[in-house]
CSV table of C-alpha atoms and ligand atoms in Angstrom, one decimal:
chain,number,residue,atom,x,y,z
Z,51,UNK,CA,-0.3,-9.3,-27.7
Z,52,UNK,CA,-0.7,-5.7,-27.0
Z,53,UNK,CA,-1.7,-5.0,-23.5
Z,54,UNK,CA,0.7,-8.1,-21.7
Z,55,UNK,CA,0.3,-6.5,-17.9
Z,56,UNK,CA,-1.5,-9.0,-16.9
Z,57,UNK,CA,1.2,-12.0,-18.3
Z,58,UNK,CA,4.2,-10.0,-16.9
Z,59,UNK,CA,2.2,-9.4,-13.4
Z,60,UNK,CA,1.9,-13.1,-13.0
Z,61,UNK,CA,5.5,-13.9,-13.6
Z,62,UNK,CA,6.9,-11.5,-11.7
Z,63,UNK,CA,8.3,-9.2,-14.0
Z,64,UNK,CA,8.1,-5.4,-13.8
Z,65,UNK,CA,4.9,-3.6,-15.5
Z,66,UNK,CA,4.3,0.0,-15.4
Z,67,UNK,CA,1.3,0.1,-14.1
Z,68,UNK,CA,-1.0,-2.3,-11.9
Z,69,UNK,CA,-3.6,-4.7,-14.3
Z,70,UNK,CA,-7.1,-5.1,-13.1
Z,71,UNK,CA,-9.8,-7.4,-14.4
Z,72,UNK,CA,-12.6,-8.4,-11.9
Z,73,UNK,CA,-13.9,-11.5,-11.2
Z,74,UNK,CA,-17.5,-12.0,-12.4
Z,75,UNK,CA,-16.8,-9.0,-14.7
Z,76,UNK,CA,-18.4,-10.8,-17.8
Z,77,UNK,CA,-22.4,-11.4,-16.5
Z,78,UNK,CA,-24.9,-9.7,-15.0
Z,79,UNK,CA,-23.5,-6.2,-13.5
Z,80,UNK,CA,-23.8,-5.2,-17.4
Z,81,UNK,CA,-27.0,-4.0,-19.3
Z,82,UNK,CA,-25.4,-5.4,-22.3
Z,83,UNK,CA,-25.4,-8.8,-20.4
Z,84,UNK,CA,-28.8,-8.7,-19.3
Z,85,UNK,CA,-30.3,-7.5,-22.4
Z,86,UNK,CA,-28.8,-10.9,-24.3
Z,87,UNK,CA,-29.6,-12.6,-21.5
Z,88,UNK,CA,-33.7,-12.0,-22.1
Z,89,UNK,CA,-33.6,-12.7,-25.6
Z,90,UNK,CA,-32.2,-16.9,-25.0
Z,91,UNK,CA,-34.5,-19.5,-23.5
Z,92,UNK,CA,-32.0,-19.7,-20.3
Z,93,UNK,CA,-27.8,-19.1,-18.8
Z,94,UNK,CA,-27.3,-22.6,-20.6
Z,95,UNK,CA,-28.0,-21.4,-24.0
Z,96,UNK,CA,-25.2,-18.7,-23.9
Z,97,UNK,CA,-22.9,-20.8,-22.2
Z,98,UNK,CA,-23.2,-23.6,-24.9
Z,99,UNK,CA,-23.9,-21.2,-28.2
Z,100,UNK,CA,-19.9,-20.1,-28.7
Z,101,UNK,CA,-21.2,-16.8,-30.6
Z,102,UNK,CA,-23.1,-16.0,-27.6
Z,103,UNK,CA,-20.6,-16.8,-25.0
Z,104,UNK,CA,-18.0,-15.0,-27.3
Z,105,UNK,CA,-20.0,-11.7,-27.2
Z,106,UNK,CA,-20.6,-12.3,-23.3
Z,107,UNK,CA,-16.9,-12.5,-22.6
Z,108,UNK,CA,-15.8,-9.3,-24.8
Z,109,UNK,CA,-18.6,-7.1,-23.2
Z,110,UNK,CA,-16.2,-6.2,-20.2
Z,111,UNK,CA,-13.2,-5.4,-22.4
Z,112,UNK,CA,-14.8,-3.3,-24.5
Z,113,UNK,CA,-17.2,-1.5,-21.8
Z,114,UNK,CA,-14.9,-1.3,-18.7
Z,115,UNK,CA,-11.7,-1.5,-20.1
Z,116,UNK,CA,-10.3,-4.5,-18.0
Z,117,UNK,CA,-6.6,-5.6,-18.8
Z,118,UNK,CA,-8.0,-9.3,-18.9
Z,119,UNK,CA,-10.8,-11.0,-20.7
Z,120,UNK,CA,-12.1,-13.7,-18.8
Z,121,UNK,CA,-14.4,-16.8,-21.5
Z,122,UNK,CA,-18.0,-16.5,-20.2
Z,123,UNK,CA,-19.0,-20.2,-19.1
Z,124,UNK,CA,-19.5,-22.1,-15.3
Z,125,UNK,CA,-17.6,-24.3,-13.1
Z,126,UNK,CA,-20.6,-26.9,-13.2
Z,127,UNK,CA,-19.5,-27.9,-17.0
Z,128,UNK,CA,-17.2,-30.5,-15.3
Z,129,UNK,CA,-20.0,-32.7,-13.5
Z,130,UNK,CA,-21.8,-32.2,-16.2
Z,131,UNK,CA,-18.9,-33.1,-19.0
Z,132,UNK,CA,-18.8,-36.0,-16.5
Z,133,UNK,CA,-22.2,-37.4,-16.6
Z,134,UNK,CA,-24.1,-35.0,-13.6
Z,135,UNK,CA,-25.9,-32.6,-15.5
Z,136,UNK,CA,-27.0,-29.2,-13.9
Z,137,UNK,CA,-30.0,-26.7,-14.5
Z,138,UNK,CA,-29.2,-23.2,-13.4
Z,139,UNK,CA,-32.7,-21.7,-11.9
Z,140,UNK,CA,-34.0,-18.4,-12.3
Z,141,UNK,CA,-33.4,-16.6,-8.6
Z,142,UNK,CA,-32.9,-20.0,-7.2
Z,143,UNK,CA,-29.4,-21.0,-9.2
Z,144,UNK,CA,-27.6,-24.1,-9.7
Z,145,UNK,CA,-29.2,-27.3,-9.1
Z,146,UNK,CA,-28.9,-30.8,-9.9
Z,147,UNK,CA,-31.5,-33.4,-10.2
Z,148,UNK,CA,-29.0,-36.5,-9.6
Z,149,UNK,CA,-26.3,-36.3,-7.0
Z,150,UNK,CA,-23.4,-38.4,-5.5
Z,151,UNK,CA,-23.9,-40.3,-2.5
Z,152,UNK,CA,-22.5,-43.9,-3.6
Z,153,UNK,CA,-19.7,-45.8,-5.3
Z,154,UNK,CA,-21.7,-46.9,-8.2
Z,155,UNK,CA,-23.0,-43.7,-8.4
Z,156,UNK,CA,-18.9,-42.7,-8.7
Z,157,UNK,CA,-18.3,-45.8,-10.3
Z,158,UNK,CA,-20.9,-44.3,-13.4
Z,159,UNK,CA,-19.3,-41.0,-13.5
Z,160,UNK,CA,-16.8,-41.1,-16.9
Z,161,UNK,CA,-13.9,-39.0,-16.9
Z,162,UNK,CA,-14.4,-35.5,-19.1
Z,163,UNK,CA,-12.3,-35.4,-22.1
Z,164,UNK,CA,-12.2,-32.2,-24.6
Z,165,UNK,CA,-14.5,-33.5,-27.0
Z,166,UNK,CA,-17.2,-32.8,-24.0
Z,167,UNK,CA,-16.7,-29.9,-23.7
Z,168,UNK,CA,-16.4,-28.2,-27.4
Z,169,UNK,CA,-18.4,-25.4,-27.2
Z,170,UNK,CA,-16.3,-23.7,-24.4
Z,171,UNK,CA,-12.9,-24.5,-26.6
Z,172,UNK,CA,-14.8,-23.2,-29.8
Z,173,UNK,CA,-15.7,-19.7,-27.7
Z,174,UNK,CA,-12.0,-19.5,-26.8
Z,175,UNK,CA,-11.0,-19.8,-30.2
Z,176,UNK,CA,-13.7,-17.1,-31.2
Z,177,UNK,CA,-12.7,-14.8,-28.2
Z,178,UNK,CA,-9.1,-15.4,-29.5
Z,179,UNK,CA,-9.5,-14.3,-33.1
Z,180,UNK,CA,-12.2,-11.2,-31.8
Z,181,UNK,CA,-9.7,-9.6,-30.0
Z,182,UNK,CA,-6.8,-9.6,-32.1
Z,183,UNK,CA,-4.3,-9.6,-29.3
Z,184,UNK,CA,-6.0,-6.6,-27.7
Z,185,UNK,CA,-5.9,-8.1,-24.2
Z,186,UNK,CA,-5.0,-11.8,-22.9
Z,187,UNK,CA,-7.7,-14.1,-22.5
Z,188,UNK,CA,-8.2,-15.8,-19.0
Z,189,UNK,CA,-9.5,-19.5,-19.0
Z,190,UNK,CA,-10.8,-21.3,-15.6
Z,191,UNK,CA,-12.2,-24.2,-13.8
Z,192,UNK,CA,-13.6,-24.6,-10.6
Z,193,UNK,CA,-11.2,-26.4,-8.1
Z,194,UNK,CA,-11.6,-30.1,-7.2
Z,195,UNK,CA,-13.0,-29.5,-3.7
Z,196,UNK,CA,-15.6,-27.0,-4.8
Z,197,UNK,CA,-16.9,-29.2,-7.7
Z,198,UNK,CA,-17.5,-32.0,-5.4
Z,199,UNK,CA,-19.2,-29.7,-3.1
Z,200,UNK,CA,-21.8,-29.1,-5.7
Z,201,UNK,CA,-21.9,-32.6,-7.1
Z,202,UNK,CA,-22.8,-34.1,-3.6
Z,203,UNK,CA,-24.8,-31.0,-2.5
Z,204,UNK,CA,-26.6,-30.8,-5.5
Z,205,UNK,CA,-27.0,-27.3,-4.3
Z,206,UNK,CA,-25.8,-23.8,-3.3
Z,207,UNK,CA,-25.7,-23.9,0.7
Z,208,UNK,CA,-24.8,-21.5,3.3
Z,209,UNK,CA,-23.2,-24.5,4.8
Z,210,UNK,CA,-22.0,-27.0,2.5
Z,211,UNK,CA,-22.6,-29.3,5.7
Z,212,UNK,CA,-23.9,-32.4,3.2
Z,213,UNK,CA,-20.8,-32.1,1.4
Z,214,UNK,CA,-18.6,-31.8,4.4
Z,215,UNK,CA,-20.3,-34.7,6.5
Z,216,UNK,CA,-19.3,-36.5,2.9
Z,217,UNK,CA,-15.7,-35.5,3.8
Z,218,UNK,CA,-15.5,-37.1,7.3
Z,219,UNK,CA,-17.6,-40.3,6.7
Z,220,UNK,CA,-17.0,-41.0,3.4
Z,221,UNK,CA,-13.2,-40.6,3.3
Z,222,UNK,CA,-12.0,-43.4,0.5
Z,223,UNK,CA,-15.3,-42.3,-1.4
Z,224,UNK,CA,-14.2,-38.4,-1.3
Z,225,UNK,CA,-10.7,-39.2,-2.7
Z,226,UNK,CA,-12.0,-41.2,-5.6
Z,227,UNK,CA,-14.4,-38.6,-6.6
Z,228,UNK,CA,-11.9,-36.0,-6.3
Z,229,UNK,CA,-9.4,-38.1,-8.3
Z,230,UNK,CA,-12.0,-38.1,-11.3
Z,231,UNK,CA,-12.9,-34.4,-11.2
Z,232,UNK,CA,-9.3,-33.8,-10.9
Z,233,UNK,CA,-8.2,-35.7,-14.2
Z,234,UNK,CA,-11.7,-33.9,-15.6
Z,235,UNK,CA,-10.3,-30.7,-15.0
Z,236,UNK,CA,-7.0,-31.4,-16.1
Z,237,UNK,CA,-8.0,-32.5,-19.9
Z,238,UNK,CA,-10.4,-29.7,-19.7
Z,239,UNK,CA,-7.7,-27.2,-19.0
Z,240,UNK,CA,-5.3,-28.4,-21.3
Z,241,UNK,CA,-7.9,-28.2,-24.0
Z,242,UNK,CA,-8.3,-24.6,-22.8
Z,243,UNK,CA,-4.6,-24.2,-23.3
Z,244,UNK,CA,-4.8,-25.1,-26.6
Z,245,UNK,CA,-7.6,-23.3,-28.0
Z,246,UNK,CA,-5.6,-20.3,-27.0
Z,247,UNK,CA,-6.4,-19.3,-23.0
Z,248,UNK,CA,-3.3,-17.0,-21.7
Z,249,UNK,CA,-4.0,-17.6,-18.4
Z,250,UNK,CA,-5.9,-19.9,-16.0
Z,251,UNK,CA,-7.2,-19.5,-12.7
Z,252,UNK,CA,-8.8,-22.2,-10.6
Z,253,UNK,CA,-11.7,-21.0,-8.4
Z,254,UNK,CA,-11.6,-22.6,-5.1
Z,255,UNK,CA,-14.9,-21.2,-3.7
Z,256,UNK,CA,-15.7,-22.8,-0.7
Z,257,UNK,CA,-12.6,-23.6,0.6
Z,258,UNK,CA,-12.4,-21.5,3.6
Z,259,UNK,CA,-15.4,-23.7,5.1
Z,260,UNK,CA,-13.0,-26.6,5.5
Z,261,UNK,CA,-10.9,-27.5,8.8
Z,262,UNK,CA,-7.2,-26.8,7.7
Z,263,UNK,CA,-6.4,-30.5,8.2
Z,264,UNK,CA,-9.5,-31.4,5.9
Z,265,UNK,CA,-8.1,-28.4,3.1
Z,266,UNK,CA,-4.7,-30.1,3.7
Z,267,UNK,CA,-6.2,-33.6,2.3
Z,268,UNK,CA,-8.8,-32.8,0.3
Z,269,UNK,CA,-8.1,-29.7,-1.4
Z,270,UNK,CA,-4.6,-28.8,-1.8
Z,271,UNK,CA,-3.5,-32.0,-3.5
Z,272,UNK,CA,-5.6,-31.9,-6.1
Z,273,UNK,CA,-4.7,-28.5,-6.8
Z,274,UNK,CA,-1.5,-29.2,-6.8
Z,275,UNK,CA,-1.9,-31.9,-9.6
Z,276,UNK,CA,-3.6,-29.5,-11.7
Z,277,UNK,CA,-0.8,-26.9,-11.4
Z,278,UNK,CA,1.6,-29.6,-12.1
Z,279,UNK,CA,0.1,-30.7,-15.4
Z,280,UNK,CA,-0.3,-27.9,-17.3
Z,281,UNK,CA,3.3,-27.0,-17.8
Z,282,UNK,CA,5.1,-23.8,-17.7
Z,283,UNK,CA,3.8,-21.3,-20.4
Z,284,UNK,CA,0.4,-20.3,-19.2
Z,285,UNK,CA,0.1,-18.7,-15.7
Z,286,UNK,CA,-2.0,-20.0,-13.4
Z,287,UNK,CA,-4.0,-18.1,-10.3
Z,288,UNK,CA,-5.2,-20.4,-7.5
Z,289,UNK,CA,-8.1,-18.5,-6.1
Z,290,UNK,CA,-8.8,-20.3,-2.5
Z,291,UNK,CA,-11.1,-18.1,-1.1
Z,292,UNK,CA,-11.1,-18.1,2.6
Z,293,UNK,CA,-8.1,-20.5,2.9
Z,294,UNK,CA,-5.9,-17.7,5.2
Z,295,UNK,CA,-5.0,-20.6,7.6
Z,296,UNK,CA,-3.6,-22.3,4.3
Z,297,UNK,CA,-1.2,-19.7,3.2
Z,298,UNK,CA,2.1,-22.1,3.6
Z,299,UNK,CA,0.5,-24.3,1.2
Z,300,UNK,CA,-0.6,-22.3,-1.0
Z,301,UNK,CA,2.6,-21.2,-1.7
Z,302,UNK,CA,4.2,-23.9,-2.1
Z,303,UNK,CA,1.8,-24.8,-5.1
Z,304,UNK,CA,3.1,-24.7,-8.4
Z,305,UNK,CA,1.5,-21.7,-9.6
Z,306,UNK,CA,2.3,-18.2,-10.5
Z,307,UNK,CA,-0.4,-16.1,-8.8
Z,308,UNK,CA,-2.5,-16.8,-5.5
Z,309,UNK,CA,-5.4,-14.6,-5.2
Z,310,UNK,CA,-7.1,-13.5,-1.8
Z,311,UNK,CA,-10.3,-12.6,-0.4
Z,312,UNK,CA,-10.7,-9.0,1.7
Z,313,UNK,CA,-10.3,-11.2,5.1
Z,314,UNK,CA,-7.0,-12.0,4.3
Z,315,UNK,CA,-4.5,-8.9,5.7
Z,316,UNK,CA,-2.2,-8.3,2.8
Z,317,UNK,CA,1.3,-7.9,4.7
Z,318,UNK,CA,0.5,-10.5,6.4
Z,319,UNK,CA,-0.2,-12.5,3.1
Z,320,UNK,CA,3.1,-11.0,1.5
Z,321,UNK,CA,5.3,-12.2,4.2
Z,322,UNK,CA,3.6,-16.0,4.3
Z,323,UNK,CA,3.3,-16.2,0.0
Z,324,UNK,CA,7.3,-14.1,-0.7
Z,325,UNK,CA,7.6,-16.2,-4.2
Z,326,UNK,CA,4.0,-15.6,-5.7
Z,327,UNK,CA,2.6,-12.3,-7.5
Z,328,UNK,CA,-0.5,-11.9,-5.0
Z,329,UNK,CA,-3.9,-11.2,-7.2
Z,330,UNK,CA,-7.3,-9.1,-5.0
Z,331,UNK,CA,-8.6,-7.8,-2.7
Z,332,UNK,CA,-11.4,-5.3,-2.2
Z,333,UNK,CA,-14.2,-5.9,-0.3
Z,334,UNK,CA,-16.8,-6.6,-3.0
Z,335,UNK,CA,-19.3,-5.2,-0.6
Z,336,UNK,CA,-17.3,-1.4,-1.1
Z,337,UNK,CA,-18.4,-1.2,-4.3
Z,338,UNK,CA,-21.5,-0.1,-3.0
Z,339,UNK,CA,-20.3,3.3,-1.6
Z,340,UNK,CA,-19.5,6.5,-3.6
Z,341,UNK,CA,-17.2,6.6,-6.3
Z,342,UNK,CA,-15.2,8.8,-4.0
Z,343,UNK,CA,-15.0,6.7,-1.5
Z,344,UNK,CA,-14.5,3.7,-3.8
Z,345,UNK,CA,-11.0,5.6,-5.6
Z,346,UNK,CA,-9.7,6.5,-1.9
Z,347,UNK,CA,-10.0,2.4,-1.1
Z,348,UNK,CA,-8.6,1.7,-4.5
Z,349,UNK,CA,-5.4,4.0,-4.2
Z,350,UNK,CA,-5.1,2.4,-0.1
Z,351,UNK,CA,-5.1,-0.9,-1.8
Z,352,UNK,CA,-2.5,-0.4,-4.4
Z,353,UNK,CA,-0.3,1.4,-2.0
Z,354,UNK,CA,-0.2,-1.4,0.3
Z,355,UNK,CA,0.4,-4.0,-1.9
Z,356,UNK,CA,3.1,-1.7,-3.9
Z,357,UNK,CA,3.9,-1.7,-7.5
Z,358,UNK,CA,5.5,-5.6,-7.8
Z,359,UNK,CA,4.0,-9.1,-8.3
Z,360,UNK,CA,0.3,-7.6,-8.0
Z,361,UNK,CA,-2.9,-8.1,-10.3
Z,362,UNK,CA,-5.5,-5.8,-9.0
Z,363,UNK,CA,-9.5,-7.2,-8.1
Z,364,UNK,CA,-12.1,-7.9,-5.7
Z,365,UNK,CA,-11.7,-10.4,-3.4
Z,366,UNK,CA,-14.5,-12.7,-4.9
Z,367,UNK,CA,-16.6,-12.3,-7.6
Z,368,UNK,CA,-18.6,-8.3,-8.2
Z,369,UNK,CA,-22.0,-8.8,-6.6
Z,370,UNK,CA,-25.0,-8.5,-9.6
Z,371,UNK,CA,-26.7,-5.2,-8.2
Z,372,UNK,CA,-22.9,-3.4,-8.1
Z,373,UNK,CA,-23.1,0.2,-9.4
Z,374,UNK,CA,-21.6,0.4,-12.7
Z,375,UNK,CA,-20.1,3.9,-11.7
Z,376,UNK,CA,-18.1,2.7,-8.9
Z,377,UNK,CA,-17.0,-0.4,-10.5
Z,378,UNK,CA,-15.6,1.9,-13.1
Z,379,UNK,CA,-14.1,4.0,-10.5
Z,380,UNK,CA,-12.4,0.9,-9.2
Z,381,UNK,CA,-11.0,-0.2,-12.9
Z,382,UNK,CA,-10.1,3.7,-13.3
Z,383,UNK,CA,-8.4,4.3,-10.2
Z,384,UNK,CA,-6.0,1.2,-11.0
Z,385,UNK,CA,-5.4,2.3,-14.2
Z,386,UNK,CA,-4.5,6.0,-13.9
Z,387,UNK,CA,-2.5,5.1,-10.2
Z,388,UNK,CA,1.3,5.6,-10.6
Z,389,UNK,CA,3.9,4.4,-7.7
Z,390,UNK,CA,6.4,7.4,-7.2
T,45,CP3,O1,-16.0,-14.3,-14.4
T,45,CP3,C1,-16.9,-14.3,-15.3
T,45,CP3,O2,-17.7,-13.3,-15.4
T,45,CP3,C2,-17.0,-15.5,-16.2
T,45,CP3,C3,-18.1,-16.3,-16.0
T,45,CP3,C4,-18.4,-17.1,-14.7
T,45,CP3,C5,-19.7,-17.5,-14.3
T,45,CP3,N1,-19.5,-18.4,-13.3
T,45,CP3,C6,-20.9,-17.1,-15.0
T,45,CP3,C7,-22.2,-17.2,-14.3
T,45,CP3,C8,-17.5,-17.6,-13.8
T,45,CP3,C9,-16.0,-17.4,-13.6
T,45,CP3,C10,-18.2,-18.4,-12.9
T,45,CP3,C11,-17.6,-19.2,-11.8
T,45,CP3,C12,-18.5,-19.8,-10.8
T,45,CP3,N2,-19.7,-20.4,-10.9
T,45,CP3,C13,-18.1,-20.0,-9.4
T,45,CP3,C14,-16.8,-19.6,-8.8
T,45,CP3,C15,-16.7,-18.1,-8.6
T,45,CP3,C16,-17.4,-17.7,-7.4
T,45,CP3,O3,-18.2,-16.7,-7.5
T,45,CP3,O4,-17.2,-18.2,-6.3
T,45,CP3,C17,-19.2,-20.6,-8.8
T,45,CP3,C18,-19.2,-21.0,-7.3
T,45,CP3,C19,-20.2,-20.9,-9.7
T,45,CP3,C20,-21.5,-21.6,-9.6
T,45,CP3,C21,-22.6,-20.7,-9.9
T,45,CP3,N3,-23.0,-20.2,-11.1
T,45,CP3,C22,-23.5,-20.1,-8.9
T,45,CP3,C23,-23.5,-20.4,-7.4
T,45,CP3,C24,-24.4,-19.3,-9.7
T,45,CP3,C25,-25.7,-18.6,-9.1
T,45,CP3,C26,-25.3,-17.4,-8.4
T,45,CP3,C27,-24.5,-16.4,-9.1
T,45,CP3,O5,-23.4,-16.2,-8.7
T,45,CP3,O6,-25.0,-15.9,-10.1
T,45,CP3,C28,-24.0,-19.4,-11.0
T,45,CP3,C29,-24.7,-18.7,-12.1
T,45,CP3,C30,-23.9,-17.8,-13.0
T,45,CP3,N4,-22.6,-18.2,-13.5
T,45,CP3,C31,-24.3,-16.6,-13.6
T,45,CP3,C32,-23.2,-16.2,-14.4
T,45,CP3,C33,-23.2,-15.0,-15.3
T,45,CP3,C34,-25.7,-16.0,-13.4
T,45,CP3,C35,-26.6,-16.6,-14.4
T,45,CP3,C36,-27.6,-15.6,-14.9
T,45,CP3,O7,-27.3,-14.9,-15.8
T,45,CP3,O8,-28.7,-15.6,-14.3
């Protein structure tokens, strides 16, 4: 592997120089997306044609010049590996004609196995061979808690409040769902492993709309069962966004790299999470101002997390209408920024 920043960032080990990637970075801020994305009937069809998704996930490499590729697919693979298929709607986004509300309708879910789930193995192993060892390849899955919140919702939601009332009245229900998506993710992860992802991160969404004693029952344990699977070799980021009141927790997980939203105060962070490299955190929002403006946030950023255990990106995924100019300022700025 070439360019290992990334790798050596997430176990702690000296690099010299910050790695960036962005979260999001492979989808609809590029021309190059959108243009592919007009000429297939919908999102689906690239996510499930590994050529496609292949060429998705190199776009940001070779455009922006991130230190990570990151394979182009969706966390609602795993309800729908599991038997809950989704549709994702133009300017509307995902929805799902079934959702959970019973046992039997838990009870008729099937655990995900690899076979399921193929075409996102068979993108890796294009991605893989395409870039030759250029940059590591990051693979993902949505986290337990924000799976179910779609499965139940069946729905994006300001609120999440179907999902949460689920939570609190449907306790034993909750955990047995959880338990499935859980051992979903985990073969599906493992699969990723082996197809030849160098990395992992698990995005925990909507966790920061949880009570911390809900988050404390719901979510961290089954993160924690995920970390705890996968063995040693390939780094994993938990990315709990909103989950500052979790912080303890979160550290204790066994992962390498917890990443954090633009809420979240980073000294404060550093001193709660001593044993993790920490992986954010600018406002997504700032990429809307001047490139000037954007590199003088940047460099503030770097400085204040310092040159160890640190993997530069937003703190939640780059929003669609992002200016391409600043968000290379952002990848630039990282890039040419050297600690005295
Ligand atoms: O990081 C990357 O670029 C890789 C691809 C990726 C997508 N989704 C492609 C996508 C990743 C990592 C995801 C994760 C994902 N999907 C999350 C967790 C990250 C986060 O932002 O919190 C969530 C909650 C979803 C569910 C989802 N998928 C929603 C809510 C939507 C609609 C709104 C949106 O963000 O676009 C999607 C659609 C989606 N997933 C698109 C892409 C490129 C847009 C589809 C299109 O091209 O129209």
């Amino acid at each position: 592997m070439n360019n290992q920043l990334i790798l050596k960032a997430a176990r702690g080990e000296k690099v010299d120089r910050t790695p960036v990637w962005i979260m999001r970075q492979a989808g609809r801020i590029l021309p190059e997306y959108r243009g592919l994305r007009k000429k297939v009937k919908d999102f689906k069809e690239l996510v499930k044609t590994p050529e496609l998704a292949c060429e998705v996930t190199l776009q940001p490499v070779e455009i922006l010049g991130v230190d990570a590729a990151i394979i182009f697919s969706d966390i609602l693979v795993i309800p729908e590996a599991m038997g809950l298929p989704y549709e994702m709607k133009e300017q509307f986004g995902p929805f799902f004609e079934k959702t959970i509300a019973t046992q039997s309708d838990i009870d008729n879910l099937r655990i995900a196995s690899e076979e399921d789930l193929s075409y996102v193995t068979d993108a890796i192993k294009l991605v893989k061979s395409a870039l030759n060892g250029k940059v590591p390849l990051i693979g993902f899955a949505g986290a337990p808690w924000t799976v179910l919140s779609y499965m139940i919702e069946g729905q994006g939601s300001k609120t999440f409040s179907t999902a949460r009332k689920f939570l609190y009245t449907k306790p034993e229900l909750s955990h047995q769902l959880l338990e499935k998506i859980t051992e979903s993710t985990i073969n599906y992860l493992k699969a990723q492993i082996e197809a030849g992802a160098d990395m992992l991160q698990l995005f925990d969404s909507w966790a920061g709309i949880l009570s911390p004693d809900q988050y404390r029952e719901f979510g961290i344990p089954y993160i924690e069962k995920i970390c705890s699977s996968l063995g040693e070799d390939t780094p994993m980021i938990v990315f709990a966004k909103g989950a500052n009141f979790a912080l303890k927790e979160l550290s204790a997980l066994n992962c390498d790299v917890i990443g954090i939203d633009w809420n979240m105060e980073i000294a404060n962070v550093r001193a709660q999470v001593p044993n993790k490299t920490l992986q954010g955190n600018l406002d997504p929002a700032l990429l809307y101002s001047d490139t000037a403006k954007v590199a003088a946030a940047t460099t503030s950023m770097l400085n204040t997390f310092g040159p160890d255990r640190h993997i530069a990106n937003l703190g939640h995924g780059v929003y669609p209408d992002t200016p391409l100019d600043s968000v290379k300022a952002f990848i630039n700025t990282v890039k040419e920024h050297r600690f005295e």
